XYZ file of C-alpha atoms in Angstrom:
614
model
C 147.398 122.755 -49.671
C 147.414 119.823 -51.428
C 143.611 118.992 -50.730
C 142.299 121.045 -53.359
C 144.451 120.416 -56.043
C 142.638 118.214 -58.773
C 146.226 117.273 -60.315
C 149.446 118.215 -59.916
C 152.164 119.373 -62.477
C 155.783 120.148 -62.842
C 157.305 122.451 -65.201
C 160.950 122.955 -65.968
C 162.984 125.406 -68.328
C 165.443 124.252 -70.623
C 168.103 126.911 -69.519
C 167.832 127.136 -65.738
C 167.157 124.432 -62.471
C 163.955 125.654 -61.557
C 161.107 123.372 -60.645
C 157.378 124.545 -60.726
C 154.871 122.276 -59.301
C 150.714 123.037 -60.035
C 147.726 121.524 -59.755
C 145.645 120.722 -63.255
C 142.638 122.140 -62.273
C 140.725 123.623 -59.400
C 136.556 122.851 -58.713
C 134.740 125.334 -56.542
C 131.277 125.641 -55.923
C 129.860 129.347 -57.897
C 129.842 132.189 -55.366
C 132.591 130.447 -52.967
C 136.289 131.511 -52.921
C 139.122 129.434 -54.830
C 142.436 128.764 -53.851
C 145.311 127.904 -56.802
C 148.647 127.079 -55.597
C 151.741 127.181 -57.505
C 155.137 125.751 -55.657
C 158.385 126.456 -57.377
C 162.003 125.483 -56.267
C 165.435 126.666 -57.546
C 168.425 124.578 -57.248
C 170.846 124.928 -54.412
C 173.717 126.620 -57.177
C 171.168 128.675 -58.383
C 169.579 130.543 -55.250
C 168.429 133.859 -57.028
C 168.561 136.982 -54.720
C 165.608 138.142 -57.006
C 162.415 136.250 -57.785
C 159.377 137.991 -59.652
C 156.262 136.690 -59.382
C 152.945 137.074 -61.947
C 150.137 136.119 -62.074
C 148.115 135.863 -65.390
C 144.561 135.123 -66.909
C 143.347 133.411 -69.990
C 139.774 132.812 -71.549
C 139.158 129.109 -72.930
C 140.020 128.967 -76.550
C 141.578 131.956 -76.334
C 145.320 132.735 -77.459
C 145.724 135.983 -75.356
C 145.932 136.618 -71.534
C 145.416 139.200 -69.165
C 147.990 139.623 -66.188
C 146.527 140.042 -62.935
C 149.106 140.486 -60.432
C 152.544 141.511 -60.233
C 155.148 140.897 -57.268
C 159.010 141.066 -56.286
C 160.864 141.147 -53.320
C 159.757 145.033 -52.611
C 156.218 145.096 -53.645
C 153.262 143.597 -54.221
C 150.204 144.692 -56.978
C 146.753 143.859 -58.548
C 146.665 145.313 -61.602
C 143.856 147.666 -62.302
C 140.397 147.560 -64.431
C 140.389 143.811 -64.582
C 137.404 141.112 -63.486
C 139.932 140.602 -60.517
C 140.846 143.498 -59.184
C 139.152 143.735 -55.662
C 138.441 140.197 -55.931
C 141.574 138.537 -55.361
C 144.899 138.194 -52.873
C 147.960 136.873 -53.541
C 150.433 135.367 -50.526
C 154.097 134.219 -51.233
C 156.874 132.703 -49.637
C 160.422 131.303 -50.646
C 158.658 128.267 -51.852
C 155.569 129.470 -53.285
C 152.989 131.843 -53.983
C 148.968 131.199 -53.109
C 146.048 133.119 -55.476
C 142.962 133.551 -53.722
C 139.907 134.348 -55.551
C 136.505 136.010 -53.782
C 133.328 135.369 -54.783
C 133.738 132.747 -57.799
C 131.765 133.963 -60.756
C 130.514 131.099 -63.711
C 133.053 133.461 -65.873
C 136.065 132.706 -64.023
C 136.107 129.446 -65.187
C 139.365 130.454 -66.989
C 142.961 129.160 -67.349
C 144.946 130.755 -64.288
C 148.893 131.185 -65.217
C 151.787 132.123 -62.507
C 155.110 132.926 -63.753
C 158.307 132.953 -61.274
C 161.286 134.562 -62.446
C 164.582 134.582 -60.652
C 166.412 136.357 -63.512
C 169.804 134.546 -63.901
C 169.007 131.793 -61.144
C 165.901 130.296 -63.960
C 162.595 131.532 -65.351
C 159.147 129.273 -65.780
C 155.275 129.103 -65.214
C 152.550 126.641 -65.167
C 148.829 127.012 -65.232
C 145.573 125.521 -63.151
C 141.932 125.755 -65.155
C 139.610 126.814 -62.552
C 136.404 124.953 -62.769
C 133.406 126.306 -60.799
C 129.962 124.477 -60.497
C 126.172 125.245 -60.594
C 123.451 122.496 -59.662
C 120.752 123.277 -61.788
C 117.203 123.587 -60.292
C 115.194 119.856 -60.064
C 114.259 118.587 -63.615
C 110.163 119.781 -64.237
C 108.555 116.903 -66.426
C 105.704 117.531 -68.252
C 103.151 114.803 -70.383
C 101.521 115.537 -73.860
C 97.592 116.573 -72.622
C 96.305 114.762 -75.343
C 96.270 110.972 -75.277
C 98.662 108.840 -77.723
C 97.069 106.393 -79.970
C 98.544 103.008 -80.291
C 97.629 103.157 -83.915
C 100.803 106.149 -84.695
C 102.989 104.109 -87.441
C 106.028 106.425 -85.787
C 107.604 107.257 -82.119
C 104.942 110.044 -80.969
C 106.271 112.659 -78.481
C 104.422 111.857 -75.121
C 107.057 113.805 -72.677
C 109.393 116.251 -72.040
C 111.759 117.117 -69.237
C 113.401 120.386 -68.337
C 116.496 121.319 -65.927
C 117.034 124.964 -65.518
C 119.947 126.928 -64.359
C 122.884 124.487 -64.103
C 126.272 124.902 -64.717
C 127.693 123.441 -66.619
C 125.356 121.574 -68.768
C 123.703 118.865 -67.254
C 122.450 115.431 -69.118
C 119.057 114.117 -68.642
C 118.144 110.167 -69.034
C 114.492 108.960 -69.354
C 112.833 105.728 -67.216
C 109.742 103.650 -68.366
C 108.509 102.182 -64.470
C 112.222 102.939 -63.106
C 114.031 101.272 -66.594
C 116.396 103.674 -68.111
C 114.807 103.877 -72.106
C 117.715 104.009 -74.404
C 117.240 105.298 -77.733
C 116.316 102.476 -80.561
C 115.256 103.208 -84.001
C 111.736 103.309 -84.609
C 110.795 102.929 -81.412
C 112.400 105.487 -78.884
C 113.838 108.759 -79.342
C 115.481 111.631 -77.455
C 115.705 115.344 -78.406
C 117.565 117.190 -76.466
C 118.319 121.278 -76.589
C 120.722 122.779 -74.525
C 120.169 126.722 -73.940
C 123.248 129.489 -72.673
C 121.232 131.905 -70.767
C 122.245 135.499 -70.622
C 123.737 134.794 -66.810
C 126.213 131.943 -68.470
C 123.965 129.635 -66.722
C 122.689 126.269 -68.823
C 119.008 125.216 -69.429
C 118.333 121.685 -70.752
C 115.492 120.477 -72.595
C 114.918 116.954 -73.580
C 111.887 115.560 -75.216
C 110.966 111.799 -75.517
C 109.316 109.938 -78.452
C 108.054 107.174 -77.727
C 105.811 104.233 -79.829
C 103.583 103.361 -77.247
C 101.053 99.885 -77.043
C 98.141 99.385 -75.272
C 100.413 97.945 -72.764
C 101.825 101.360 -71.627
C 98.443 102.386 -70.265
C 99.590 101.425 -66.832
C 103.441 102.049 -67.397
C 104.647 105.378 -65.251
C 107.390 107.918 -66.968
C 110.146 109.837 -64.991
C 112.843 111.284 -66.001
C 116.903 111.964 -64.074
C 118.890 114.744 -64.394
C 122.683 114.269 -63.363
C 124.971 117.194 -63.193
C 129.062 117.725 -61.306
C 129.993 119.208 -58.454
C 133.489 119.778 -57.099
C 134.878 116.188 -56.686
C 131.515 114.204 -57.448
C 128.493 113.310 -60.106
C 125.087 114.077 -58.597
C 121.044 113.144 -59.997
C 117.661 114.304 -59.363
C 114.881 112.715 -60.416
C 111.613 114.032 -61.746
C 107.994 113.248 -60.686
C 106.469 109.856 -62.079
C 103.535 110.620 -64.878
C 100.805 108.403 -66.737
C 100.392 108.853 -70.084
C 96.948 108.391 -71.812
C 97.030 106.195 -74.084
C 94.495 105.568 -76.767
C 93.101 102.211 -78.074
C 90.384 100.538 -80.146
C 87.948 98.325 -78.084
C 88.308 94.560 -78.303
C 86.499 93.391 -75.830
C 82.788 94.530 -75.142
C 80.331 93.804 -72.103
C 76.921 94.214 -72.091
C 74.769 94.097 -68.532
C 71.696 95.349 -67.120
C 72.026 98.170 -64.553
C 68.828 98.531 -63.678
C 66.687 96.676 -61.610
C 68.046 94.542 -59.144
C 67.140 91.316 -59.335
C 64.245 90.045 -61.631
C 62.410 92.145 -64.221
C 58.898 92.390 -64.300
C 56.428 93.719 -66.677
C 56.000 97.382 -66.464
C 59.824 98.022 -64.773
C 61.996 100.565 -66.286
C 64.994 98.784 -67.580
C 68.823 100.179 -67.962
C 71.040 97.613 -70.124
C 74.998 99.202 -69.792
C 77.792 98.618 -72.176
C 81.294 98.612 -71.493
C 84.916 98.166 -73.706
C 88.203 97.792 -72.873
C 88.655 100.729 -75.651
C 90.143 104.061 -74.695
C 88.504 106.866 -74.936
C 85.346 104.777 -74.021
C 83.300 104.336 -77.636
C 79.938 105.107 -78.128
C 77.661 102.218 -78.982
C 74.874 100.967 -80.969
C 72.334 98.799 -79.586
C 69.728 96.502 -80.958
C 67.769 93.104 -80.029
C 69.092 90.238 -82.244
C 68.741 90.960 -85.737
C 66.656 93.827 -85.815
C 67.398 98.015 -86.281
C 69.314 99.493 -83.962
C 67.818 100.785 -81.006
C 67.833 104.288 -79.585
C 70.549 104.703 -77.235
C 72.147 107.742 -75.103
C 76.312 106.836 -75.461
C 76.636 103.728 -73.468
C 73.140 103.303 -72.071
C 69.707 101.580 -73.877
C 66.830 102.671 -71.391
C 63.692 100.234 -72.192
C 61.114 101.953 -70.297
C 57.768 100.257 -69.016
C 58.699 96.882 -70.222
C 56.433 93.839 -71.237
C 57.224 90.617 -72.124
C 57.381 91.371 -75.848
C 60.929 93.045 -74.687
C 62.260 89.544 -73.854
C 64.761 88.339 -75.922
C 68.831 88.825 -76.688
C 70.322 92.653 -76.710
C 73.745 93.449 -78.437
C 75.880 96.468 -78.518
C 78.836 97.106 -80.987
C 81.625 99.889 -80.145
C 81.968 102.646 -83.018
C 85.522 103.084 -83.105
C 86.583 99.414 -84.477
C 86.499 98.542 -88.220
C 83.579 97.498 -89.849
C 84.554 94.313 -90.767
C 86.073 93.338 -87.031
C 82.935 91.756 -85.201
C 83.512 92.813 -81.269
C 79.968 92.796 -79.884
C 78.599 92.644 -75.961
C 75.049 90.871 -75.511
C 72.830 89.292 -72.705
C 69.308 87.446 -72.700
C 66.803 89.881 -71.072
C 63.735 88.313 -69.512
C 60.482 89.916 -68.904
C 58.598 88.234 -66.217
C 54.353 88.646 -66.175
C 51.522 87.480 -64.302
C 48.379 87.410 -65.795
C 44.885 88.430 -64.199
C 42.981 85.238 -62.555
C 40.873 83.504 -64.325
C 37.873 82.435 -61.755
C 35.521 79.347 -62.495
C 32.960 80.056 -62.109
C 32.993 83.814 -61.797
C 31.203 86.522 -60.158
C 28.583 84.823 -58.258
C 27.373 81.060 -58.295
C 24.498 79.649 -56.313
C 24.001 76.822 -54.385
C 21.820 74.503 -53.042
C 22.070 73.172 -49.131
C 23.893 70.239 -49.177
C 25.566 70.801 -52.701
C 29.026 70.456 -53.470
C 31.115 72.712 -55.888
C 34.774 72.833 -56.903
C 36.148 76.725 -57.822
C 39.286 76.828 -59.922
C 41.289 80.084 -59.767
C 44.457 80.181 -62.524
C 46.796 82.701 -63.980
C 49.233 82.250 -66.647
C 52.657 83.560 -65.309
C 56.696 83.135 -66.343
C 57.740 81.757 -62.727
C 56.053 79.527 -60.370
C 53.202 81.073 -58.553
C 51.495 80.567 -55.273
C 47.558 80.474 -54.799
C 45.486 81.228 -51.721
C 41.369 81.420 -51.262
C 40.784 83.245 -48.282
C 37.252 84.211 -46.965
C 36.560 87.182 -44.163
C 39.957 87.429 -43.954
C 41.190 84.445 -42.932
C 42.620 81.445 -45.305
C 39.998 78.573 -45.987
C 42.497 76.881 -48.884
C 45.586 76.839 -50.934
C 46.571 75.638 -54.224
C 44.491 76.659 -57.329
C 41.283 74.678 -56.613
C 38.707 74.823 -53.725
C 36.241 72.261 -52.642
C 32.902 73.433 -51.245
C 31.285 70.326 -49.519
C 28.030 69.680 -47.980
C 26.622 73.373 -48.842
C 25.673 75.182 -45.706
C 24.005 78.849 -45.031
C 27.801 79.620 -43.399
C 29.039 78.534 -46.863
C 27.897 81.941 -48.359
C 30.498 84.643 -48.692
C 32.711 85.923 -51.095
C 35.382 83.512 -51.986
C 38.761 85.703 -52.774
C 41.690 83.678 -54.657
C 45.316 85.221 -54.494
C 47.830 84.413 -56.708
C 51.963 85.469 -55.901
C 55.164 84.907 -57.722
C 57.440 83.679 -54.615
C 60.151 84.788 -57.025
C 58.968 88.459 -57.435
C 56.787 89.334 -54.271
C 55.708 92.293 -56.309
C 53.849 90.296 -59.135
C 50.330 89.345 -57.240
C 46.758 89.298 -58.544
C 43.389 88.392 -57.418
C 39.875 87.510 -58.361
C 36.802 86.367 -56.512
C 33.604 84.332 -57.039
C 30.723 85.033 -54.271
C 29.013 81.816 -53.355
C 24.972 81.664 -52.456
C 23.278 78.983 -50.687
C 20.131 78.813 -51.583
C 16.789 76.753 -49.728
C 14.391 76.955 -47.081
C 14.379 78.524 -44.235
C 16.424 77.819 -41.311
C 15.633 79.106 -37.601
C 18.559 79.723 -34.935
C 19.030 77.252 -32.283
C 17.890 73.269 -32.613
C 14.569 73.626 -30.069
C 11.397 74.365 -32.121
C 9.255 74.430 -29.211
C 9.964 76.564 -26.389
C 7.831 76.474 -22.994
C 8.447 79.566 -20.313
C 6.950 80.416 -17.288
C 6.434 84.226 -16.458
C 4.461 86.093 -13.927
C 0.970 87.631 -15.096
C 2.177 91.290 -15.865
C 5.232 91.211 -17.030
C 6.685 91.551 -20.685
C 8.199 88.575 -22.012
C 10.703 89.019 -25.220
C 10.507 86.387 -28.141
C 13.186 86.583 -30.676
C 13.089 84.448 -34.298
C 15.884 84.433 -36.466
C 16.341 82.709 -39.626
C 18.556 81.922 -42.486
C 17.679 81.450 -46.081
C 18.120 82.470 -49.696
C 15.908 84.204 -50.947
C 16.219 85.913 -47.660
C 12.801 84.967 -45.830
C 10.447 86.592 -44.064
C 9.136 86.457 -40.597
C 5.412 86.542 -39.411
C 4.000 86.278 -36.016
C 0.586 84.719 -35.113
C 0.149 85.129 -31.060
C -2.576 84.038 -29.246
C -3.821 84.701 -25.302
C -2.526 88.371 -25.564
C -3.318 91.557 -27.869
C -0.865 93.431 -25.971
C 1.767 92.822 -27.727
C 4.274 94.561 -30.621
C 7.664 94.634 -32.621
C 10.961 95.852 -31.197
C 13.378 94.507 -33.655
C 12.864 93.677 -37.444
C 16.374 93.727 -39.289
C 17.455 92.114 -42.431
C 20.599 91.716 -44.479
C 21.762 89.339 -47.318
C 20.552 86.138 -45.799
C 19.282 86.374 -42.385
C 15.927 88.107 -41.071
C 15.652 88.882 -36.893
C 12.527 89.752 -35.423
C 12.373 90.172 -31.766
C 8.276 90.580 -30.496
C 7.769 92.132 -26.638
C 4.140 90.203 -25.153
C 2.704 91.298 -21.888
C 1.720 88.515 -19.987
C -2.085 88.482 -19.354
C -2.332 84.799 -19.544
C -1.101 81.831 -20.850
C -0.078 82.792 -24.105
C 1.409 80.608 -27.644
C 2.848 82.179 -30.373
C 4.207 81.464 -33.487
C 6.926 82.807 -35.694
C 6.836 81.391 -39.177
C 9.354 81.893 -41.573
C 9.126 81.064 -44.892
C 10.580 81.781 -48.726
C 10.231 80.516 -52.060
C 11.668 77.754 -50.870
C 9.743 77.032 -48.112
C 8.210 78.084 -44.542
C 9.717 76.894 -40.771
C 7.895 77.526 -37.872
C 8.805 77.559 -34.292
C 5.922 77.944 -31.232
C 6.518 79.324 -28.098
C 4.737 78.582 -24.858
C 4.158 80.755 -21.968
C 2.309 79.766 -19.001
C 1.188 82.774 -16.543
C 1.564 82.582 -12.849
C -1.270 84.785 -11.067
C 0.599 86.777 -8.409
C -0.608 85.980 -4.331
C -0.612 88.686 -1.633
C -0.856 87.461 2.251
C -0.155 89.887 4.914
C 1.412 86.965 7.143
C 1.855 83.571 5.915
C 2.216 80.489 7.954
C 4.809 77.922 7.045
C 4.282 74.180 8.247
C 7.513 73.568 8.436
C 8.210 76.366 10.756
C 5.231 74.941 13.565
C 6.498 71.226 13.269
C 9.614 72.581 14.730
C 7.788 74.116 17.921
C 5.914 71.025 18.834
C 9.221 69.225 19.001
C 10.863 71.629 21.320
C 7.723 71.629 23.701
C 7.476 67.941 23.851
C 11.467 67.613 24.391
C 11.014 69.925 27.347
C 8.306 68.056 28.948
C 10.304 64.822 29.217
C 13.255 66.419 30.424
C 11.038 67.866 33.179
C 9.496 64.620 34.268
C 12.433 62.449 33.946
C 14.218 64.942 36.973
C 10.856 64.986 38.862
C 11.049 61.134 39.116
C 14.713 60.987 39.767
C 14.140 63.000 43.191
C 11.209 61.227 44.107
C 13.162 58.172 44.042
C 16.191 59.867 45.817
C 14.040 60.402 49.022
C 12.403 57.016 49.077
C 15.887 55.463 49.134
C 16.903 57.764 52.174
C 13.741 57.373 53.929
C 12.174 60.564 53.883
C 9.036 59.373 52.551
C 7.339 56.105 54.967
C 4.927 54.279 53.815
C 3.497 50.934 55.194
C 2.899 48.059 53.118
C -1.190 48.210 53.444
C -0.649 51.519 52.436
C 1.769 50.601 49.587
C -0.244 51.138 46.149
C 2.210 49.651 42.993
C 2.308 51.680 39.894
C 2.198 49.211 37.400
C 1.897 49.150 34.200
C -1.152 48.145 32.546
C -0.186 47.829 29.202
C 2.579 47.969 26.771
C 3.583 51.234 25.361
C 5.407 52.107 22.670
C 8.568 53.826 22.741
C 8.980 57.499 24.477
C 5.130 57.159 25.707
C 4.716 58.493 29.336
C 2.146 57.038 31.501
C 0.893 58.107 35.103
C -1.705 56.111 37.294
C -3.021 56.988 40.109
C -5.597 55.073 42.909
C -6.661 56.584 46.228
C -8.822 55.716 49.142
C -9.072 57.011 52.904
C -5.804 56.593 53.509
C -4.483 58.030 50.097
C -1.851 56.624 48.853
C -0.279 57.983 45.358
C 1.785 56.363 43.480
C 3.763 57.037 40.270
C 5.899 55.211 38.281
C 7.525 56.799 35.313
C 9.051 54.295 32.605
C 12.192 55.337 31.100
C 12.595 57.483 28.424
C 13.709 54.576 26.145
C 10.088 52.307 26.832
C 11.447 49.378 28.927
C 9.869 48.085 31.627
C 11.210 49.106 35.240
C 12.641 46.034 37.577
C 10.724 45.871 41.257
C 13.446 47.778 42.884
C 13.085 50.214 40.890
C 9.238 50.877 41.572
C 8.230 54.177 42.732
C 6.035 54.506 45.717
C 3.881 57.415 46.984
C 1.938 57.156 50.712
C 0.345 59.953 52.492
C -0.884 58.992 56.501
């Protein structure tokens, strides 16, 4: 039984050896049951046949007592109409007796007396104050809604903590970023109210003031509530709060917002201001030295900007004094282009063969970029443009483009449109043509010329009055006339050309070919080729008639006696490939031939051909 005893204690009585032994006080949790012990012993020469035992009940700071229980060797009671009765139990031996107590209540935290009386043998009694425990419910913290101004001459409250319920009373202890604050004058101070409520049960209420700096802005507030339980000393801690803190601006900073990037003329622009002040300020704005500008809190809005907005804004926070100078500013630039100035402008004119510079400028913040570019495609860069040796292809409009690489969106343009003026000038470098066409047809002449002031074209044809205009067209500087002639015979014409400035000409010649109709025609070339074959077929036919001939007379078919024998000579000397046959006869006829070769030479004796007939 010794486990729950907080302390123990003897008592002894003056008159009789009796010993009572009890513990100083007893800690139980509210709502469980508690156990007080009290142990008495008489000496061995004083064993009483008779011990009573009470048991009695006395209110803190209060003189009387209530008994509640009564025992002896032949009965046991709990008195009657007391907080007790029905609540408790009481067990004894020789050596002791054991009060149990049901269902702890916060008002039986009371002094608990036993008394043991043995009569003659020794009387005495000791008490044990019950203690019985609540834990109140976790500590609530709360911060002030409204900020705290660093400017308060005193501690300001800025929290408070609560812990309801407890028993008994519970302290609270306040942390600054987990550092216990301990009360110091004129700089922290606690308040703290303790409240009995009508259940016995103890509410605490603590309140900090505090003199805060702008340095507490960031700092975090909790606060710790420790209470006792049977045996021990327990905490709970509260939630961690910020508490707003107000302070005058020191620092300002002044940017723009709004646009990215450059500013050009006609942007919308958004210049921001910003202090280190809490609550933010509101602001004044103005441009060096001059009024103060319209403004909406921290925000100057310069809408459709030129470069007469250039220059150095300020802004001032309202909630410093006067006479402290804490100012934001920044050098706003307003970037331009100017329109181009062309030299020369509009329109210029030229002669052929002339030479002109153009100039194209315009005045701008940033470097610029200048282009000429004609039909579309680029013919120069930089701000000049050199127009040698003047041609008709020279006229055009000229257009000159100007950028800020900086600030794509800054361009501008101008353009000067360039005439070449002089004489006429005919397509194509022949001023004579000559064509042959067939008697009939229709023959197209076209006659196109250049030239400012744009010329005009006249035809003078002669050898046909069959003839008319298909195509007569004109724009800025070029005429086209296209003429359609029918062919009747041979035919010149003449397309002339001519201006202010003077007249080309250029002739065309057609000569007519008379058309020929033949049913069969004979081509030389064609009967040239028969002759040939004929005369090739001839040879071949007598050089195989002599080759048998000669066959025959080697075999002796053919006889012939020597009278008879007539030799084929040859009587002159022929040219090459000529064929010639002689023949003599007389009574006795005797033919002969003798064919020379092919090639023209002479054939040897043995070779000689001879013909008889008997």
């Amino acid at each position: 039984m010794a486990d729950w005893l907080k302390a123990g204690k003897t008592f002894h009585t003056s008159w009789a050896k009796v010993e009572l032994t009890m513990g100083d006080s007893v800690e139980v949790y509210l709502g469980d049951s508690a156990q007080i012990l009290c142990q008495y012993n008489f000496s061995d020469a004083n064993k009483p046949s008779f011990v009573m035992i009470q048991w009695f009940v006395r209110a803190l700071g209060n003189s009387s007592r209530v008994r509640i229980f009564y025992g002896d060797n032949s009965q046991q009671m709990v008195d009657n109409k007391t907080d007790y009765s029905g609540r408790i139990k009481v067990t004894s031996d020789q050596q002791g007796t054991l009060l149990t107590i049901e269902n702890v209540r916060l008002s039986d935290e009371k002094e608990f007396f036993c008394q043991v009386n043995g009569l003659a043998a020794g009387y005495t009694e000791g008490k044990t104050h019950l203690k019985v425990f609540a834990p109140p419910e976790a500590p609530v913290i709360e911060g002030v809604l409204t900020g705290i101004s660093v400017t308060n001459d005193k501690p300001t409250m800025i929290a408070s903590c609560e812990a309801r319920n407890g028993f008994p009373k519970s302290n609270i202890t306040w942390y600054r970023n987990s550092m216990p604050l301990k009360p110091a004058r004129g700089h922290v101070n606690v308040l703290t109210l303790v409240t009995r409520e009508p259940g016995g049960f103890y509410t605490v209420q603590s309140k900090l003031e505090y003199k805060v700096v702008k340095e507490d802005k960031d700092a975090h507030y909790s606060c710790e509530v420790s209470f006792s339980v049977p045996g021990a000393i327990r905490t709970a801690e509260s939630k961690s709060i910020n508490i707003t803190i107000h302070y005058p601006t020191t620092m300002v900073e002044l940017w723009k917002e709004l646009p990215q990037g450059l500013v050009k003329e006609g942007d919308t622009v958004e210049l921001r201001c910003q202090g280190d002040g809490n609550p933010p300020p509101p602001f004044t704005f103005n441009r060096e030295q001059e009024q103060d500008l319209n403004s909406s809190g921290d925000v100057l809005v310069l809408s459709a900007v030129s470069r007469k907005d250039s220059g150095v804004y300020q802004c001032r926070p309202l909630d410093i004094d006067p006479n402290t100078e804490v100012l934001g500013e920044m050098q706003l630039t307003v970037h331009y282009l100017d329109a181009a100035v062309m030299v020369p402008k509009d329109s210029e004119i030229m002669f052929k063969g002339e030479s002109m510079t153009a100039t194209c400028n315009a005045l701008s913040s940033l470097k610029t970029s200048t282009v000429w570019i004609k039909n579309g495609k680029q013919v120069g860069k930089g701000p000049t443009l050199l127009l040698q040796d003047a041609t008709y292809e020279t006229t055009g409009e000229y257009v000159c483009e100007v950028t800020v690489p900086l600030l794509p969106a800054l361009r501008t343009s101008g353009s000067v449109h360039i005439i070449v003026q002089g004489a006429p000038q005919l397509n194509g470098e022949d001023r004579e043509v000559e064509l042959e066409e067939a008697a009939g047809r229709l023959v197209n002449l076209s006659c196109e010329a250049h030239g400012h002031p744009l010329p005009s074209i006249s035809w003078n044809i002669a050898g046909s009055q069959s003839w008319h205009e298909v195509v007569n067209k004109a724009n800025e500087h070029t005429a086209h006339s296209v003429v359609s002639v029918k062919v009747t015979s041979d035919i010149s014409a003449l397309c002339n050309a001519s201006n202010d400035m003077g007249t080309e000409i250029k002739a065309f010649s057609i000569k007519a070919i008379p058309m020929v109709t033949s049913t069969a025609p004979f081509s030389p070339a064609e009967g040239s080729g028969v002759i040939i074959v004929v005369i090739i077929l001839c040879i071949l036919l007598l050089a195989i008639l002599g080759s048998v001939l000669y066959f025959l007379h080697k075999k002796g078919k053919i006889p012939c006696g020597r009278s008879g024998k007539q030799e084929i000579s040859t009587k002159e000397k022929t040219t090459k490939d000529d064929i010639v046959v002689e023949m003599k006869s007389n009574t006795k006829t005797e033919e002969a031939v003798l064919l020379k070769g092919v090639n023209g030479d002479k054939k040897a004796p043995n070779d000689q051909i001879h013909v008889c007939r008997s």
